[in-house]
PDB file of C-alpha atoms in Angstrom:
ATOM      1  CA  UNK M1474     224.345 -29.638  -8.095  1.00 41.00           C
ATOM      2  CA  UNK M1475     221.673 -28.146 -10.339  1.00 42.00           C
ATOM      3  CA  UNK M1476     220.893 -31.526 -11.682  1.00 39.00           C
ATOM      4  CA  UNK M1477     220.397 -32.991  -8.207  1.00 42.00           C
ATOM      5  CA  UNK M1478     218.162 -30.027  -7.272  1.00 38.00           C
ATOM      6  CA  UNK M1479     216.123 -30.486 -10.457  1.00 43.00           C
ATOM      7  CA  UNK M1480     215.678 -34.199  -9.753  1.00 37.00           C
ATOM      8  CA  UNK M1481     214.663 -33.341  -6.192  1.00 38.00           C
ATOM      9  CA  UNK M1482     212.017 -30.918  -7.469  1.00 38.00           C
ATOM     10  CA  UNK M1483     210.630 -33.460  -9.932  1.00 39.00           C
ATOM     11  CA  UNK M1484     210.402 -36.157  -7.213  1.00 38.00           C
ATOM     12  CA  UNK M1485     208.784 -33.696  -4.844  1.00 39.00           C
ATOM     13  CA  UNK M1486     206.200 -32.683  -7.377  1.00 39.00           C
ATOM     14  CA  UNK M1487     205.389 -36.275  -8.335  1.00 38.00           C
ATOM     15  CA  UNK M1488     205.039 -37.212  -4.680  1.00 36.00           C
ATOM     16  CA  UNK M1489     202.780 -34.295  -3.912  1.00 37.00           C
ATOM     17  CA  UNK M1490     200.288 -34.586  -6.755  1.00 37.00           C
ATOM     18  CA  UNK M1491     198.370 -37.778  -7.367  1.00 38.00           C
ATOM     19  CA  UNK M1492     198.713 -39.148 -10.871  1.00 36.00           C
ATOM     20  CA  UNK M1493     195.958 -41.366 -12.162  1.00 37.00           C
ATOM     21  CA  UNK M1494     193.487 -41.478 -15.011  1.00 36.00           C
ATOM     22  CA  UNK M1495     190.429 -39.286 -14.529  1.00 43.00           C
ATOM     23  CA  UNK M1496     187.150 -41.157 -14.330  1.00 41.00           C
ATOM     24  CA  UNK M1497     183.932 -39.652 -15.574  1.00 39.00           C
ATOM     25  CA  UNK M1498     182.674 -38.692 -12.122  1.00 50.00           C
ATOM     26  CA  UNK M1499     185.846 -36.944 -10.960  1.00 58.00           C
ATOM     27  CA  UNK M1500     186.134 -33.236 -11.174  1.00 60.00           C
ATOM     28  CA  UNK M1501     188.281 -31.666 -13.885  1.00 68.00           C
ATOM     29  CA  UNK M1502     190.358 -29.536 -11.486  1.00 70.00           C
ATOM     30  CA  UNK M1503     192.473 -27.941 -14.205  1.00 66.00           C
ATOM     31  CA  UNK M1504     189.319 -26.908 -16.041  1.00 68.00           C
ATOM     32  CA  UNK M1505     187.764 -25.627 -12.851  1.00 62.00           C
ATOM     33  CA  UNK M1506     190.980 -23.618 -12.130  1.00 56.00           C
ATOM     34  CA  UNK M1507     190.734 -21.961 -15.489  1.00 65.00           C
ATOM     35  CA  UNK M1508     187.060 -21.079 -14.881  1.00 69.00           C
ATOM     36  CA  UNK M1509     187.471 -19.668 -11.367  1.00 65.00           C
ATOM     37  CA  UNK M1510     190.969 -19.811  -9.830  1.00 61.00           C
ATOM     38  CA  UNK M1511     189.834 -18.191  -6.597  1.00 60.00           C
ATOM     39  CA  UNK M1512     187.681 -21.066  -5.474  1.00 62.00           C
ATOM     40  CA  UNK M1513     189.522 -24.080  -6.948  1.00 57.00           C
ATOM     41  CA  UNK M1514     190.769 -25.289  -3.502  1.00 56.00           C
ATOM     42  CA  UNK M1515     187.129 -25.583  -2.278  1.00 67.00           C
ATOM     43  CA  UNK M1516     186.350 -28.628  -4.487  1.00 77.00           C
ATOM     44  CA  UNK M1517     186.686 -32.073  -2.821  1.00 80.00           C
ATOM     45  CA  UNK M1518     186.354 -35.672  -4.083  1.00 80.00           C
ATOM     46  CA  UNK M1519     186.179 -38.856  -1.972  1.00 84.00           C
ATOM     47  CA  UNK M1520     189.032 -41.326  -2.078  1.00 86.00           C
ATOM     48  CA  UNK M1521     188.166 -44.567  -3.911  1.00 85.00           C
ATOM     49  CA  UNK M1522     189.243 -47.031  -1.177  1.00 87.00           C
ATOM     50  CA  UNK M1523     190.243 -45.203   2.046  1.00 88.00           C
ATOM     51  CA  UNK M1524     187.541 -43.444   4.072  1.00 86.00           C
ATOM     52  CA  UNK M1525     190.184 -41.497   5.956  1.00 88.00           C
ATOM     53  CA  UNK M1526     191.403 -39.847   2.716  1.00 91.00           C
ATOM     54  CA  UNK M1527     189.922 -37.456   0.106  1.00 88.00           C
ATOM     55  CA  UNK M1528     191.160 -35.419  -2.814  1.00 86.00           C
ATOM     56  CA  UNK M1529     191.187 -31.626  -3.014  1.00 84.00           C
ATOM     57  CA  UNK M1530     191.354 -29.778  -6.302  1.00 79.00           C
ATOM     58  CA  UNK M1531     194.350 -27.650  -7.144  1.00 77.00           C
ATOM     59  CA  UNK M1532     195.194 -25.800 -10.298  1.00 73.00           C
ATOM     60  CA  UNK M1533     197.363 -28.775 -11.299  1.00 75.00           C
ATOM     61  CA  UNK M1534     194.899 -31.621 -10.558  1.00 77.00           C
ATOM     62  CA  UNK M1535     193.639 -33.621  -7.572  1.00 80.00           C
ATOM     63  CA  UNK M1536     195.845 -33.648  -4.437  1.00 85.00           C
ATOM     64  CA  UNK M1537     195.453 -36.531  -1.965  1.00 89.00           C
ATOM     65  CA  UNK M1538     194.563 -35.284   1.550  1.00 90.00           C
ATOM     66  CA  UNK M1539     194.036 -37.116   4.806  1.00 93.00           C
ATOM     67  CA  UNK M1540     191.496 -36.508   7.525  1.00 91.00           C
ATOM     68  CA  UNK M1541     192.845 -35.971  11.068  1.00 90.00           C
ATOM     69  CA  UNK M1542     193.266 -39.240  13.027  1.00 89.00           C
ATOM     70  CA  UNK M1543     190.040 -40.864  13.993  1.00 86.00           C
ATOM     71  CA  UNK M1544     187.975 -38.916  11.411  1.00 89.00           C
ATOM     72  CA  UNK M1545     186.550 -40.141   8.092  1.00 88.00           C
ATOM     73  CA  UNK M1546     185.657 -38.154   4.970  1.00 88.00           C
ATOM     74  CA  UNK M1547     181.875 -37.895   4.508  1.00 84.00           C
ATOM     75  CA  UNK M1548     181.007 -38.239   0.804  1.00 79.00           C
ATOM     76  CA  UNK M1549     177.768 -36.299   1.178  1.00 77.00           C
ATOM     77  CA  UNK M1550     178.840 -33.454   3.429  1.00 78.00           C
ATOM     78  CA  UNK M1551     182.464 -33.131   2.037  1.00 79.00           C
ATOM     79  CA  UNK M1552     183.945 -32.820   5.516  1.00 83.00           C
ATOM     80  CA  UNK M1553     186.014 -34.887   7.886  1.00 86.00           C
ATOM     81  CA  UNK M1554     184.102 -36.124  10.965  1.00 83.00           C
ATOM     82  CA  UNK M1555     183.691 -38.948  13.361  1.00 80.00           C
ATOM     83  CA  UNK M1556     181.987 -41.831  11.522  1.00 73.00           C
ATOM     84  CA  UNK M1557     179.166 -42.213  14.089  1.00 66.00           C
ATOM     85  CA  UNK M1558     178.380 -38.513  13.891  1.00 59.00           C
ATOM     86  CA  UNK M1559     177.520 -38.324  10.179  1.00 56.00           C
ATOM     87  CA  UNK M1560     173.842 -39.318  10.602  1.00 55.00           C
ATOM     88  CA  UNK M1561     173.476 -36.886  13.526  1.00 55.00           C
ATOM     89  CA  UNK M1562     175.430 -34.239  11.630  1.00 56.00           C
ATOM     90  CA  UNK M1563     173.213 -34.508   8.565  1.00 57.00           C
ATOM     91  CA  UNK M1564     170.167 -33.860  10.683  1.00 62.00           C
ATOM     92  CA  UNK M1565     171.999 -31.024  12.397  1.00 63.00           C
ATOM     93  CA  UNK M1566     172.977 -29.468   9.077  1.00 67.00           C
ATOM     94  CA  UNK M1567     169.363 -29.613   7.893  1.00 67.00           C
ATOM     95  CA  UNK M1568     168.264 -27.943  11.133  1.00 63.00           C
ATOM     96  CA  UNK M1569     170.989 -25.320  10.905  1.00 68.00           C
ATOM     97  CA  UNK M1570     170.081 -24.621   7.256  1.00 67.00           C
ATOM     98  CA  UNK M1571     166.481 -24.070   8.319  1.00 59.00           C
ATOM     99  CA  UNK M1572     167.558 -21.745  11.124  1.00 62.00           C
ATOM    100  CA  UNK M1573     169.958 -19.936   8.755  1.00 62.00           C
ATOM    101  CA  UNK M1574     166.975 -18.721   6.803  1.00 51.00           C
ATOM    102  CA  UNK M1575     165.638 -17.078   9.942  1.00 45.00           C
ATOM    103  CA  UNK M1576     168.986 -15.765  11.326  1.00 50.00           C
ATOM    104  CA  UNK M1577     171.332 -13.854   9.044  1.00 45.00           C
ATOM    105  CA  UNK M1578     174.547 -12.389  10.332  1.00 42.00           C
ATOM    106  CA  UNK M1579     175.364  -8.862   9.292  1.00 40.00           C
ATOM    107  CA  UNK M1580     178.886  -7.604   9.804  1.00 39.00           C
ATOM    108  CA  UNK M1581     180.507  -4.543   8.296  1.00 36.00           C
ATOM    109  CA  UNK M1582     183.892  -6.236   8.388  1.00 45.00           C
ATOM    110  CA  UNK M1583     182.707  -9.383   6.671  1.00 49.00           C
ATOM    111  CA  UNK M1584     182.494  -9.816   2.902  1.00 58.00           C
ATOM    112  CA  UNK M1585     179.366  -8.628   1.161  1.00 64.00           C
ATOM    113  CA  UNK M1586     177.798 -11.898  -0.058  1.00 68.00           C
ATOM    114  CA  UNK M1587     174.879 -10.061  -1.699  1.00 63.00           C
ATOM    115  CA  UNK M1588     177.307  -8.176  -4.021  1.00 65.00           C
ATOM    116  CA  UNK M1589     179.367 -11.324  -4.516  1.00 61.00           C
ATOM    117  CA  UNK M1590     176.183 -13.213  -5.610  1.00 59.00           C
ATOM    118  CA  UNK M1591     175.658 -10.682  -8.317  1.00 62.00           C
ATOM    119  CA  UNK M1592     179.249 -10.986  -9.577  1.00 63.00           C
ATOM    120  CA  UNK M1593     179.477 -14.806  -9.347  1.00 61.00           C
ATOM    121  CA  UNK M1594     176.360 -16.486 -10.740  1.00 57.00           C
ATOM    122  CA  UNK M1595     177.373 -19.928  -9.444  1.00 66.00           C
ATOM    123  CA  UNK M1596     176.370 -21.408  -6.093  1.00 68.00           C
ATOM    124  CA  UNK M1597     177.232 -18.660  -3.625  1.00 64.00           C
ATOM    125  CA  UNK M1598     176.960 -21.077  -0.655  1.00 68.00           C
ATOM    126  CA  UNK M1599     180.385 -22.520  -1.577  1.00 73.00           C
ATOM    127  CA  UNK M1600     182.112 -19.389  -0.145  1.00 77.00           C
ATOM    128  CA  UNK M1601     183.299 -19.600   3.494  1.00 80.00           C
ATOM    129  CA  UNK M1602     185.019 -17.020   5.701  1.00 82.00           C
ATOM    130  CA  UNK M1603     186.650 -17.321   9.134  1.00 81.00           C
ATOM    131  CA  UNK M1604     185.061 -15.756  12.198  1.00 86.00           C
ATOM    132  CA  UNK M1605     186.871 -12.683  13.599  1.00 86.00           C
ATOM    133  CA  UNK M1606     187.232 -13.955  17.177  1.00 87.00           C
ATOM    134  CA  UNK M1607     186.117 -17.611  17.492  1.00 91.00           C
ATOM    135  CA  UNK M1608     188.065 -20.418  15.802  1.00 89.00           C
ATOM    136  CA  UNK M1609     185.126 -22.803  16.197  1.00 91.00           C
ATOM    137  CA  UNK M1610     182.894 -20.591  14.034  1.00 91.00           C
ATOM    138  CA  UNK M1611     182.893 -19.558  10.404  1.00 89.00           C
ATOM    139  CA  UNK M1612     180.572 -17.800   7.946  1.00 87.00           C
ATOM    140  CA  UNK M1613     178.949 -19.240   4.831  1.00 84.00           C
ATOM    141  CA  UNK M1614     177.656 -16.953   2.100  1.00 81.00           C
ATOM    142  CA  UNK M1615     173.998 -17.013   1.160  1.00 76.00           C
ATOM    143  CA  UNK M1616     172.209 -14.904  -1.419  1.00 71.00           C
ATOM    144  CA  UNK M1617     170.883 -12.698   1.333  1.00 72.00           C
ATOM    145  CA  UNK M1618     174.107 -12.329   3.382  1.00 75.00           C
ATOM    146  CA  UNK M1619     176.403 -14.194   5.725  1.00 81.00           C
ATOM    147  CA  UNK M1620     175.230 -17.147   7.821  1.00 85.00           C
ATOM    148  CA  UNK M1621     177.079 -18.002  10.992  1.00 89.00           C
ATOM    149  CA  UNK M1622     178.047 -21.700  11.282  1.00 91.00           C
ATOM    150  CA  UNK M1623     179.850 -23.792  13.945  1.00 92.00           C
ATOM    151  CA  UNK M1624     182.451 -26.516  13.435  1.00 92.00           C
ATOM    152  CA  UNK M1625     181.704 -29.868  15.087  1.00 91.00           C
ATOM    153  CA  UNK M1626     182.776 -30.096  18.775  1.00 89.00           C
ATOM    154  CA  UNK M1627     186.551 -29.942  19.368  1.00 89.00           C
ATOM    155  CA  UNK M1628     187.263 -28.824  15.725  1.00 92.00           C
ATOM    156  CA  UNK M1629     188.413 -25.378  14.474  1.00 92.00           C
ATOM    157  CA  UNK M1630     187.793 -23.716  11.112  1.00 91.00           C
ATOM    158  CA  UNK M1631     190.923 -23.628   8.873  1.00 88.00           C
ATOM    159  CA  UNK M1632     191.021 -20.288   6.999  1.00 82.00           C
ATOM    160  CA  UNK M1633     193.293 -21.708   4.318  1.00 83.00           C
ATOM    161  CA  UNK M1634     191.525 -25.034   3.569  1.00 83.00           C
ATOM    162  CA  UNK M1635     187.965 -23.819   4.360  1.00 82.00           C
ATOM    163  CA  UNK M1636     187.246 -26.979   6.402  1.00 85.00           C
ATOM    164  CA  UNK M1637     187.004 -27.820  10.116  1.00 90.00           C
ATOM    165  CA  UNK M1638     189.895 -29.771  11.505  1.00 90.00           C
ATOM    166  CA  UNK M1639     191.867 -30.477  14.706  1.00 91.00           C
ATOM    167  CA  UNK M1640     193.034 -27.311  16.423  1.00 90.00           C
ATOM    168  CA  UNK M1641     196.709 -28.233  16.242  1.00 89.00           C
ATOM    169  CA  UNK M1642     196.444 -28.836  12.486  1.00 88.00           C
ATOM    170  CA  UNK M1643     194.525 -25.779  11.315  1.00 85.00           C
ATOM    171  CA  UNK M1644     195.474 -22.167  10.652  1.00 78.00           C
ATOM    172  CA  UNK M1645     192.984 -20.194  12.664  1.00 76.00           C
TER     173      UNK M1645
END
């Protein structure tokens, strides 16, 4: 019985984690996990041949993930979205980034991004936090505080994966 259970665990592990040789442009997830284990699951890498799939770093290597049905992974924005929205979304993100400089959210319950920026010298904008009341909204850290962001229409922010996804597939 123990042998069967052990074989099952090995098969499960090999089915879960993608095994392939690492190309020069792919992230070294294990190395990243050793450097900063708290943010390892925030690194993404596009799939080589399927626009609907992407890889997410884990402490054991790249894990193949799939965008919700009808969405593709954008290689520049590192999010899943409707293919025809990417050009519009890029413009929108630039506009939101500009407005974010003008409007900074301050919340006593939210993490202190200014203190975090002093502790973590890397790009502080890679830190995301869920909104207290609205599943469509989330916060992104900036050197000067939290910036309120919105997921694309009909999507909710997943507090575990730090991405926007379909409401029935996210943990909000």
